GROMACS .gro file of C-alpha atoms in nm:
model
  331
    1MET     CA    1  -1.565   0.394   4.975
    2THR     CA    2  -1.228   0.217   4.953
    3PRO     CA    3  -1.141   0.124   4.592
    4VAL     CA    4  -1.093  -0.244   4.513
    5PHE     CA    5  -0.775  -0.337   4.328
    6HIS     CA    6  -0.766  -0.668   4.145
    7ARG     CA    7  -0.449  -0.876   4.159
    8LYS     CA    8  -0.257  -0.885   3.833
    9ARG     CA    9  -0.305  -1.220   3.663
   10THR     CA   10   0.002  -1.437   3.612
   11LEU     CA   11   0.105  -1.720   3.384
   12ARG     CA   12   0.050  -1.956   3.677
   13ASP     CA   13  -0.317  -1.847   3.687
   14VAL     CA   14  -0.355  -1.929   3.317
   15ALA     CA   15  -0.189  -2.270   3.355
   16LYS     CA   16  -0.409  -2.356   3.653
   17ALA     CA   17  -0.730  -2.249   3.478
   18ALA     CA   18  -0.636  -2.444   3.166
   19GLY     CA   19  -0.516  -2.751   3.355
   20VAL     CA   20  -0.174  -2.749   3.188
   21SER     CA   21   0.185  -2.706   3.301
   22LEU     CA   22   0.357  -2.366   3.317
   23SER     CA   23   0.579  -2.456   3.023
   24THR     CA   24   0.281  -2.563   2.810
   25ALA     CA   25   0.096  -2.239   2.893
   26SER     CA   26   0.406  -2.038   2.806
   27ASN     CA   27   0.459  -2.220   2.475
   28ALA     CA   28   0.092  -2.181   2.382
   29LEU     CA   29   0.093  -1.806   2.448
   30ASN     CA   30   0.426  -1.749   2.275
   31ASP     CA   31   0.344  -1.971   1.976
   32CYS     CA   32   0.653  -2.186   2.024
   33GLY     CA   33   0.737  -2.539   2.133
   34ARG     CA   34   0.526  -2.846   2.075
   35VAL     CA   35   0.167  -2.765   2.168
   36ASN     CA   36  -0.126  -2.907   1.974
   37ALA     CA   37  -0.358  -2.658   1.805
   38GLU     CA   38  -0.658  -2.730   2.029
   39THR     CA   39  -0.460  -2.672   2.350
   40LYS     CA   40  -0.303  -2.356   2.210
   41VAL     CA   41  -0.642  -2.204   2.123
   42ARG     CA   42  -0.787  -2.303   2.462
   43VAL     CA   43  -0.495  -2.154   2.659
   44GLN     CA   44  -0.504  -1.832   2.458
   45LYS     CA   45  -0.878  -1.795   2.512
   46ILE     CA   46  -0.846  -1.855   2.887
   47ALA     CA   47  -0.566  -1.598   2.909
   48MET     CA   48  -0.789  -1.341   2.741
   49ASP     CA   49  -1.091  -1.433   2.955
   50ILE     CA   50  -0.907  -1.387   3.285
   51GLY     CA   51  -0.720  -1.077   3.171
   52PHE     CA   52  -0.366  -1.208   3.144
   53PHE     CA   53  -0.134  -1.021   2.905
   54PRO     CA   54   0.218  -1.161   2.855
   55ASN     CA   55   0.504  -0.930   2.942
   56ALA     CA   56   0.648  -0.805   2.616
   57LEU     CA   57   1.007  -0.803   2.741
   58ALA     CA   58   0.985  -1.156   2.878
   59ARG     CA   59   0.825  -1.271   2.555
   60SER     CA   60   1.101  -1.120   2.343
   61LEU     CA   61   1.374  -1.268   2.564
   62LEU     CA   62   1.217  -1.610   2.540
   63SER     CA   63   1.184  -1.604   2.161
   64ARG     CA   64   1.488  -1.383   2.086
   65ARG     CA   65   1.256  -1.159   1.885
   66SER     CA   66   1.131  -0.805   1.952
   67PHE     CA   67   0.792  -0.862   1.782
   68THR     CA   68   0.827  -0.524   1.615
   69ILE     CA   69   0.866  -0.426   1.250
   70GLY     CA   70   0.992  -0.094   1.120
   71MET     CA   71   0.810   0.065   0.825
   72LEU     CA   72   1.018   0.333   0.653
   73THR     CA   73   0.852   0.562   0.400
   74ASN     CA   74   0.922   0.877   0.201
   75ASP     CA   75   0.547   0.939   0.164
   76THR     CA   76   0.504   1.267   0.356
   77TYR     CA   77   0.124   1.280   0.325
   78GLY     CA   78   0.059   0.909   0.366
   79ARG     CA   79  -0.168   0.885   0.062
   80LEU     CA   80  -0.001   0.561  -0.050
   81THR     CA   81   0.160   0.445   0.273
   82LEU     CA   82  -0.139   0.460   0.508
   83PRO     CA   83  -0.352   0.207   0.313
   84MET     CA   84  -0.048  -0.020   0.285
   85ALA     CA   85   0.027   0.020   0.658
   86ALA     CA   86  -0.333  -0.081   0.737
   87GLY     CA   87  -0.282  -0.400   0.536
   88VAL     CA   88   0.053  -0.473   0.702
   89SER     CA   89  -0.095  -0.422   1.049
   90GLU     CA   90  -0.393  -0.642   0.965
   91ALA     CA   91  -0.158  -0.924   0.869
   92LEU     CA   92   0.062  -0.893   1.179
   93VAL     CA   93  -0.159  -0.780   1.469
   94ASP     CA   94  -0.302  -1.124   1.545
   95HIS     CA   95   0.055  -1.250   1.582
   96GLY     CA   96   0.138  -0.985   1.843
   97ILE     CA   97   0.366  -0.790   1.611
   98SER     CA   98   0.368  -0.409   1.621
   99VAL     CA   99   0.467  -0.173   1.340
  100PHE     CA  100   0.672   0.146   1.382
  101LEU     CA  101   0.599   0.391   1.099
  102CYS     CA  102   0.887   0.629   1.023
  103ALA     CA  103   0.864   0.907   0.760
  104THR     CA  104   1.187   1.024   0.596
  105ASN     CA  105   1.044   1.320   0.398
  106ASN     CA  106   1.297   1.227   0.125
  107ASP     CA  107   1.579   1.337   0.358
  108PRO     CA  108   1.872   1.086   0.350
  109ARG     CA  109   1.994   1.207   0.691
  110LEU     CA  110   1.651   1.148   0.845
  111ALA     CA  111   1.636   0.802   0.686
  112THR     CA  112   1.973   0.717   0.843
  113LEU     CA  113   1.858   0.835   1.186
  114HIS     CA  114   1.535   0.634   1.164
  115LEU     CA  115   1.721   0.320   1.057
  116LYS     CA  116   1.966   0.361   1.344
  117ALA     CA  117   1.679   0.400   1.591
  118LEU     CA  118   1.503   0.092   1.452
  119LEU     CA  119   1.824  -0.107   1.477
  120GLU     CA  120   1.863  -0.001   1.841
  121ARG     CA  121   1.507  -0.122   1.903
  122GLN     CA  122   1.616  -0.457   1.758
  123VAL     CA  123   1.326  -0.475   1.514
  124ASP     CA  124   1.268  -0.810   1.349
  125GLY     CA  125   1.252  -0.660   1.000
  126ILE     CA  126   1.210  -0.349   0.786
  127ILE     CA  127   0.941  -0.269   0.530
  128PHE     CA  128   1.044   0.008   0.293
  129THR     CA  129   0.772   0.193   0.101
  130ALA     CA  130   0.796   0.482  -0.143
  131THR     CA  131   0.587   0.715  -0.357
  132ARG     CA  132   0.725   0.579  -0.684
  133LEU     CA  133   0.849   0.242  -0.803
  134ASP     CA  134   1.191   0.370  -0.913
  135THR     CA  135   1.276   0.571  -0.602
  136ALA     CA  136   1.637   0.588  -0.481
  137LEU     CA  137   1.679   0.350  -0.189
  138PRO     CA  138   1.866   0.438   0.134
  139ALA     CA  139   2.214   0.293   0.096
  140GLU     CA  140   2.202   0.145   0.448
  141LEU     CA  141   1.922  -0.096   0.351
  142SER     CA  142   2.159  -0.307   0.140
  143THR     CA  143   2.365  -0.396   0.449
  144PHE     CA  144   2.092  -0.383   0.716
  145PRO     CA  145   2.130  -0.685   0.948
  146VAL     CA  146   1.758  -0.778   0.948
  147PRO     CA  147   1.527  -0.881   0.660
  148VAL     CA  148   1.398  -0.600   0.435
  149VAL     CA  149   1.082  -0.625   0.222
  150TYR     CA  150   0.990  -0.355  -0.031
  151ALA     CA  151   0.638  -0.221  -0.098
  152PHE     CA  152   0.558   0.015  -0.387
  153ALA     CA  153   0.931   0.022  -0.450
  154GLU     CA  154   1.170  -0.212  -0.627
  155GLY     CA  155   1.450  -0.343  -0.410
  156PRO     CA  156   1.776  -0.509  -0.518
  157PRO     CA  157   1.757  -0.844  -0.703
  158SER     CA  158   1.821  -1.040  -0.384
  159SER     CA  159   1.515  -0.889  -0.211
  160ARG     CA  160   1.139  -0.940  -0.222
  161SER     CA  161   0.936  -0.649  -0.364
  162PHE     CA  162   0.560  -0.601  -0.396
  163VAL     CA  163   0.426  -0.351  -0.652
  164PRO     CA  164   0.095  -0.283  -0.828
  165ASP     CA  165   0.069  -0.420  -1.180
  166ASP     CA  166   0.046  -0.088  -1.366
  167ALA     CA  167   0.014  -0.252  -1.707
  168HIS     CA  168  -0.281  -0.455  -1.580
  169GLY     CA  169  -0.443  -0.141  -1.441
  170ALA     CA  170  -0.405   0.039  -1.773
  171SER     CA  171  -0.548  -0.263  -1.954
  172LEU     CA  172  -0.854  -0.261  -1.726
  173ALA     CA  173  -0.918   0.108  -1.799
  174LEU     CA  174  -0.877   0.069  -2.175
  175GLY     CA  175  -1.087  -0.246  -2.187
  176HIS     CA  176  -1.366  -0.070  -2.000
  177LEU     CA  177  -1.360   0.226  -2.239
  178ARG     CA  178  -1.363   0.001  -2.545
  179ASN     CA  179  -1.649  -0.206  -2.405
  180SER     CA  180  -1.837   0.121  -2.358
  181GLY     CA  181  -1.807   0.185  -2.730
  182ARG     CA  182  -1.517   0.434  -2.721
  183SER     CA  183  -1.256   0.412  -2.994
  184LYS     CA  184  -1.077   0.750  -3.002
  185ILE     CA  185  -0.892   0.731  -2.670
  186ILE     CA  186  -0.607   0.961  -2.565
  187HIS     CA  187  -0.382   0.924  -2.261
  188ILE     CA  188  -0.292   1.214  -2.030
  189THR     CA  189  -0.040   1.118  -1.763
  190GLY     CA  190   0.239   1.232  -1.530
  191PRO     CA  191   0.612   1.291  -1.579
  192ARG     CA  192   0.793   1.073  -1.830
  193ASP     CA  193   1.070   1.004  -1.576
  194TYR     CA  194   0.825   0.811  -1.353
  195GLN     CA  195   0.843   0.438  -1.422
  196ALA     CA  196   0.472   0.394  -1.346
  197ALA     CA  197   0.380   0.660  -1.603
  198ARG     CA  198   0.595   0.492  -1.868
  199ILE     CA  199   0.449   0.146  -1.795
  200ARG     CA  200   0.090   0.271  -1.824
  201ALA     CA  201   0.172   0.467  -2.140
  202ALA     CA  202   0.343   0.164  -2.295
  203GLU     CA  203   0.035  -0.053  -2.233
  204TYR     CA  204  -0.186   0.220  -2.380
  205GLN     CA  205   0.029   0.236  -2.694
  206ARG     CA  206   0.044  -0.143  -2.716
  207GLN     CA  207  -0.335  -0.158  -2.726
  208CYS     CA  208  -0.409   0.160  -2.922
  209GLY     CA  209  -0.108   0.167  -3.156
  210SER     CA  210   0.247   0.297  -3.121
  211GLY     CA  211   0.149   0.635  -3.265
  212SER     CA  212  -0.136   0.684  -3.020
  213ASP     CA  213  -0.162   1.011  -2.833
  214VAL     CA  214   0.024   1.025  -2.498
  215LEU     CA  215   0.062   1.360  -2.320
  216PHE     CA  216   0.321   1.352  -2.039
  217GLY     CA  217   0.308   1.629  -1.777
  218GLU     CA  218   0.263   1.663  -1.400
  219TRP     CA  219   0.058   1.472  -1.144
  220SER     CA  220  -0.178   1.768  -1.097
  221GLU     CA  221  -0.522   1.907  -1.176
  222GLU     CA  222  -0.353   2.204  -1.344
  223TRP     CA  223  -0.186   1.972  -1.594
  224GLY     CA  224  -0.523   1.807  -1.664
  225HIS     CA  225  -0.667   2.150  -1.750
  226GLU     CA  226  -0.371   2.241  -1.968
  227ALA     CA  227  -0.368   1.909  -2.152
  228VAL     CA  228  -0.736   1.938  -2.245
  229ARG     CA  229  -0.675   2.287  -2.383
  230LYS     CA  230  -0.390   2.151  -2.594
  231VAL     CA  231  -0.598   1.862  -2.726
  232MET     CA  232  -0.903   2.074  -2.810
  233SER     CA  233  -0.709   2.356  -2.974
  234ARG     CA  234  -0.532   2.145  -3.234
  235ASN     CA  235  -0.666   2.013  -3.560
  236GLY     CA  236  -0.749   1.646  -3.579
  237VAL     CA  237  -0.991   1.391  -3.443
  238THR     CA  238  -1.168   1.488  -3.120
  239PRO     CA  239  -1.136   1.208  -2.861
  240ASP     CA  240  -1.439   1.028  -2.724
  241ALA     CA  241  -1.247   0.907  -2.415
  242ILE     CA  242  -0.953   1.018  -2.202
  243PHE     CA  243  -0.753   0.773  -1.991
  244CYS     CA  244  -0.571   0.967  -1.718
  245GLY     CA  245  -0.260   0.858  -1.529
  246SER     CA  246  -0.395   0.981  -1.193
  247ASP     CA  247  -0.720   1.091  -1.030
  248GLU     CA  248  -0.586   1.442  -0.982
  249ILE     CA  249  -0.519   1.475  -1.355
  250ALA     CA  250  -0.864   1.330  -1.427
  251ARG     CA  251  -1.038   1.587  -1.208
  252GLY     CA  252  -0.857   1.866  -1.392
  253VAL     CA  253  -0.958   1.707  -1.722
  254ILE     CA  254  -1.325   1.688  -1.622
  255ASP     CA  255  -1.328   2.049  -1.497
  256ALA     CA  256  -1.169   2.168  -1.823
  257LEU     CA  257  -1.424   1.974  -2.032
  258ARG     CA  258  -1.705   2.129  -1.828
  259ASP     CA  259  -1.561   2.475  -1.894
  260LEU     CA  260  -1.579   2.392  -2.266
  261GLU     CA  261  -1.940   2.272  -2.221
  262ILE     CA  262  -1.845   1.918  -2.318
  263SER     CA  263  -2.055   1.659  -2.139
  264VAL     CA  264  -1.889   1.381  -1.936
  265PRO     CA  265  -1.948   1.096  -2.009
  266ASP     CA  266  -2.200   1.157  -2.291
  267GLU     CA  267  -1.949   1.317  -2.528
  268ILE     CA  268  -1.618   1.221  -2.370
  269ALA     CA  269  -1.568   0.947  -2.109
  270VAL     CA  270  -1.293   0.989  -1.849
  271VAL     CA  271  -1.112   0.722  -1.644
  272GLY     CA  272  -0.855   0.796  -1.373
  273PHE     CA  273  -0.593   0.592  -1.188
  274ASP     CA  274  -0.542   0.558  -0.807
  275ASN     CA  275  -0.895   0.553  -0.661
  276TRP     CA  276  -0.789   0.826  -0.419
  277GLU     CA  277  -1.139   0.859  -0.276
  278VAL     CA  278  -1.109   1.218  -0.150
  279VAL     CA  279  -1.066   1.307  -0.519
  280SER     CA  280  -1.248   1.035  -0.713
  281LYS     CA  281  -1.574   1.047  -0.513
  282GLN     CA  282  -1.588   1.427  -0.508
  283THR     CA  283  -1.529   1.475  -0.880
  284ARG     CA  284  -1.838   1.584  -1.077
  285PRO     CA  285  -1.942   1.334  -1.202
  286PRO     CA  286  -1.781   1.081  -0.965
  287LEU     CA  287  -1.476   0.929  -1.130
  288THR     CA  288  -1.437   0.582  -1.275
  289THR     CA  289  -1.083   0.487  -1.183
  290VAL     CA  290  -0.828   0.209  -1.133
  291ASP     CA  291  -0.768   0.097  -0.775
  292MET     CA  292  -0.414  -0.032  -0.705
  293GLN     CA  293  -0.544  -0.227  -0.402
  294LEU     CA  294  -0.280  -0.085  -0.171
  295LYS     CA  295  -0.429  -0.240   0.143
  296GLU     CA  296  -0.407  -0.587  -0.013
  297LEU     CA  297  -0.053  -0.508  -0.125
  298GLY     CA  298   0.033  -0.419   0.236
  299HIS     CA  299  -0.132  -0.739   0.357
  300GLN     CA  300   0.086  -0.944   0.122
  301VAL     CA  301   0.395  -0.760   0.245
  302GLY     CA  302   0.297  -0.830   0.606
  303MET     CA  303   0.248  -1.199   0.534
  304ALA     CA  304   0.589  -1.215   0.365
  305MET     CA  305   0.752  -1.050   0.667
  306LEU     CA  306   0.569  -1.292   0.897
  307ALA     CA  307   0.699  -1.589   0.697
  308ILE     CA  308   1.053  -1.452   0.714
  309SER     CA  309   1.025  -1.403   1.091
  310HIS     CA  310   0.925  -1.771   1.123
  311GLY     CA  311   1.232  -1.874   0.926
  312ASP     CA  312   1.040  -1.976   0.613
  313PRO     CA  313   1.225  -1.927   0.282
  314ILE     CA  314   1.100  -1.641   0.064
  315ALA     CA  315   1.203  -1.633  -0.300
  316PRO     CA  316   1.355  -1.302  -0.415
  317GLY     CA  317   1.201  -1.102  -0.698
  318ILE     CA  318   0.922  -0.861  -0.780
  319VAL     CA  319   0.561  -0.960  -0.715
  320LYS     CA  320   0.306  -0.764  -0.922
  321LEU     CA  321  -0.041  -0.749  -0.769
  322PRO     CA  322  -0.346  -0.704  -0.995
  323CYS     CA  323  -0.549  -0.384  -0.991
  324ARG     CA  324  -0.928  -0.349  -1.007
  325LEU     CA  325  -1.158  -0.108  -1.187
  326VAL     CA  326  -1.397   0.101  -0.977
  327ARG     CA  327  -1.690   0.210  -1.194
  328ARG     CA  328  -1.859   0.539  -1.123
  329HIS     CA  329  -2.031   0.794  -1.349
  330SER     CA  330  -1.753   0.950  -1.559
  331SER     CA  331  -1.756   0.667  -1.815
   0.00000   0.00000   0.00000
């Protein structure tokens, strides 16, 4: 049997089916020119119904935009970047904008190569994300000839940055523990040289007193184990709650308490930070933790980049997004 090949649909087919001129059909599909909202929606629906897809090159030439955004990250494993990238994509996909994700692996040379490649692709903007708020930024970003928005990183004063509100997250955790009747709370967290760790510790000390117990260490289960041994081996008041700076630390804390036959949460409640579900849901018992809402953060970044691409003014500065508490069985 001879196969049947359908003719590729053209813009003329869309215009004819919609009963509009070629220029009106083009403007409606490219979201430019003066086309009323009702006509635009009707033309776009007809295009989809008959199987017409605008040529990307022609579209970019018409609008002088590439409809692509570069997303540069030093997050090798994607634990932070992938949820943010999902939010960015969600904000941009309906506007026909694609995202190129480029991992630098903390290699300045690789970052330079990626930025050069993105520039050659004539991307409409760059989103830079990192694994810590105070990461060193690629020097090229300060002179990059397209808009740059920062996510989970703080850009220069003239830029727009979106970060989780770590102090708010710490406040949620501490408020939850207090409302659960806990009063002897200690804080086990990551390295002191991380800005996020210092912010969370400062909020803990603000609420619990400047002399309250903060143990700085590593972002690891091993450190959680070690910190519990230190706390339980010294003289003094035994805590009835432990606020941890990450879910990995919290899992180590819970395992160490179990080894000491201390019941969680009956004797000591534990709260983590991150809501990294591969850790928090698998902890025994499942971990109450602070979610930084990274997907929503990415969505806000995407909307900011979309506004910039439309020529709308965006005020510089740092936008702190609220966290939320995810209650499970460790508290």
